[in-house]
Coordinates of C-alpha atoms in Angstrom, one line a residue:
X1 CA 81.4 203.7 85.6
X2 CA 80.4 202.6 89.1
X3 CA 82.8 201.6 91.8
X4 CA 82.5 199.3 94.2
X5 CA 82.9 200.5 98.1
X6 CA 85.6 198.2 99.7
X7 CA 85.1 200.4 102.9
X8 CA 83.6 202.6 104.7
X9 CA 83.4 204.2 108.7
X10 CA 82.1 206.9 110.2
X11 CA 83.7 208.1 113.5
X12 CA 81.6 209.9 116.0
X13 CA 83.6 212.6 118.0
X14 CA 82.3 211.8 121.6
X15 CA 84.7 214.1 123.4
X16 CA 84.3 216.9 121.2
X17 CA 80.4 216.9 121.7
X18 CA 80.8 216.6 125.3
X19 CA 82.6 219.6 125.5
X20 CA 80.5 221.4 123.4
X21 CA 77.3 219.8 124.6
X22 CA 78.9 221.1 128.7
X23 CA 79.4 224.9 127.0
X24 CA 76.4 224.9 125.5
X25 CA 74.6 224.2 128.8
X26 CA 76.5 226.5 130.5
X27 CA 76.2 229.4 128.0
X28 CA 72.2 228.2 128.4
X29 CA 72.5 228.5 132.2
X30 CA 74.8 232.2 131.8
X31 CA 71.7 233.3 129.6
X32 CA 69.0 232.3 132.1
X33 CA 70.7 234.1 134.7
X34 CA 71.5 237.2 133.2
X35 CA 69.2 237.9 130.2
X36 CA 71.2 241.0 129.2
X37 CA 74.0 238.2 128.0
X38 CA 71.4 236.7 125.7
X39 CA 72.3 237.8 122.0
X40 CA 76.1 236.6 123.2
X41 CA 75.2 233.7 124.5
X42 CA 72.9 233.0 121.8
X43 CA 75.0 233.3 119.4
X44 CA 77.8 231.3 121.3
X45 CA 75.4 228.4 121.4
X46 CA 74.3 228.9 117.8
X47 CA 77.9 228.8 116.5
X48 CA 78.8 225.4 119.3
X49 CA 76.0 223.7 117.2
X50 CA 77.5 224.4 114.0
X51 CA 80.6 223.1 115.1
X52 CA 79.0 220.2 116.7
X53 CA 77.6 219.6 113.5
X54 CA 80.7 220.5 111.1
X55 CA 83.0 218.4 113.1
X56 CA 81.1 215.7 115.2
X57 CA 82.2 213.0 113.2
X58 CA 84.7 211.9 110.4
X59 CA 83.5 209.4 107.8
X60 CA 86.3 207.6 105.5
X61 CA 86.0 205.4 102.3
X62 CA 87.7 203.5 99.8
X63 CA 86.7 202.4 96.7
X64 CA 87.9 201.0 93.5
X65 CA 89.5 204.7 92.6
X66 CA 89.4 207.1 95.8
X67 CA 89.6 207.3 99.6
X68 CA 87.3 210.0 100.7
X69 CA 87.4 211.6 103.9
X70 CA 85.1 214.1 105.4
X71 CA 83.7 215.9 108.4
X72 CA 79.7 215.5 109.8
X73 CA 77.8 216.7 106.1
X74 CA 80.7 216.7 104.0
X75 CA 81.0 220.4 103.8
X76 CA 84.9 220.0 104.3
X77 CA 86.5 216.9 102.9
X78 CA 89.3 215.7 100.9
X79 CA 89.6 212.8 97.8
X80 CA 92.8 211.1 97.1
X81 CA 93.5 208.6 93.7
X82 CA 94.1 205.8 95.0
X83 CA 96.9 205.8 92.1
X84 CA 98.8 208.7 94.0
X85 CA 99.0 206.4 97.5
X86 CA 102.2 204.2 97.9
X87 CA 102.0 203.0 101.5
X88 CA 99.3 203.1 104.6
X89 CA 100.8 202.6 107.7
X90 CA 99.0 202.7 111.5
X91 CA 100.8 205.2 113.4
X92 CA 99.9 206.9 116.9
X93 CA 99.6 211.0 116.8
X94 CA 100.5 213.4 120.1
X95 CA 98.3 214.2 122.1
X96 CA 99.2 217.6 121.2
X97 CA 98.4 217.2 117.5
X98 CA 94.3 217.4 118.9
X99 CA 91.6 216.9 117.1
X100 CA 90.1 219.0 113.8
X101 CA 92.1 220.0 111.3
X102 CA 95.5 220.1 111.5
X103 CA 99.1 220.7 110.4
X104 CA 101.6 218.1 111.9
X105 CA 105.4 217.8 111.3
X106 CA 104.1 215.0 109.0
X107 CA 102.1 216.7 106.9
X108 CA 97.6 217.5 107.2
X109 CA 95.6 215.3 109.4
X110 CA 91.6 214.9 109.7
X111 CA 91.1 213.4 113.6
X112 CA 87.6 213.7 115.5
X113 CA 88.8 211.2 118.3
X114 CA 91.4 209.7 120.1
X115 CA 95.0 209.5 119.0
X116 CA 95.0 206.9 116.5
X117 CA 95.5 207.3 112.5
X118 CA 96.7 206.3 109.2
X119 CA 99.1 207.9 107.5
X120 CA 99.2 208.0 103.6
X121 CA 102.4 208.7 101.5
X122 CA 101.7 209.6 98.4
X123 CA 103.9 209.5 95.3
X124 CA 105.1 213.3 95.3
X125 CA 106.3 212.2 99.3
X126 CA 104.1 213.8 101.0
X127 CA 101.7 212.3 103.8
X128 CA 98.1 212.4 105.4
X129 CA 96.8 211.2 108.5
X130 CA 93.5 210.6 108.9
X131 CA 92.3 209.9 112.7
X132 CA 90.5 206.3 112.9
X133 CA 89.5 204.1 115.7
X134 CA 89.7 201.1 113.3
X135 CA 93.2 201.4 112.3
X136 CA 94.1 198.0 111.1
X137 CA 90.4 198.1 108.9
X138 CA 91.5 201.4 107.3
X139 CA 94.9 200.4 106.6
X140 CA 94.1 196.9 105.4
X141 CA 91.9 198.5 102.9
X142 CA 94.1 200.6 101.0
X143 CA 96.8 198.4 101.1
X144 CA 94.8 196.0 99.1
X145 CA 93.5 198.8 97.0
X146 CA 97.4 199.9 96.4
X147 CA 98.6 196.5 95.8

């Protein structure tokens, strides 16, 4: 059975490679200075790349069946039926909810950027938020899904 994509975005993370992108040049500069630091800086930059690559950005879809979520390759991720979502609302998180992955007093969220979200309820009452700088898109497009 094929399903048809009603949407899909991918989020890039700009301030969280910016920060990493500034450590990693300063671990570089820390190494250059003092070469006896290089195995610990090396592998400090070595690990900043895999979370620059892990976490850089946060793709979300909907089709016909599922919205999808993941982080940069899809290594960490989540699937939802769209048969288990009742309501998709916009909401705005903390600033102290940050970005990753996280545990609000609302339930798991998936944010790479900025403070927007949707939240999901599902039917068992719990909720998702998934961080989104098209929140009106996102939430348009499960509501029509759910409907």
């Amino acid at each position: 059975m094929t399903t048809t994509m009603f949407y899909k975005h991918t989020q890039i993370g700009s301030t969280i490679l910016w920060v990493l992108l500034a450590v990693t040049l300063l671990m570089t500069v820390i190494w250059f200075i003092d070469r006896q630091s290089g195995t610990i800086a090396g592998f400090t930059v070595l690990g900043l790349l895999i979370v620059a690559l892990v976490f850089g950005t946060l793709t979300v879809e909907v089709d016909s069946q599922y919205l999808r979520c993941w982080f940069g390759p899809g290594w960490i991720r989540k699937e939802f039926a769209i048969e288990q979502i009742t309501n998709a609302i916009a909401v705005r998180n903390h600033w102290w909810y940050g970005w990753g992955i996280r545990y609000t007093p609302r339930g798991w969220m998936f944010n790479v950027s900025g403070l927007d979200a949707v939240e999901i309820t599902f039917t068992s009452g719990q909720h998702f938020r998934i961080g989104t700088d098209e929140p009106e898109a996102l939430v348009a497009a499960i509501r029509d899904r759910i409907d």
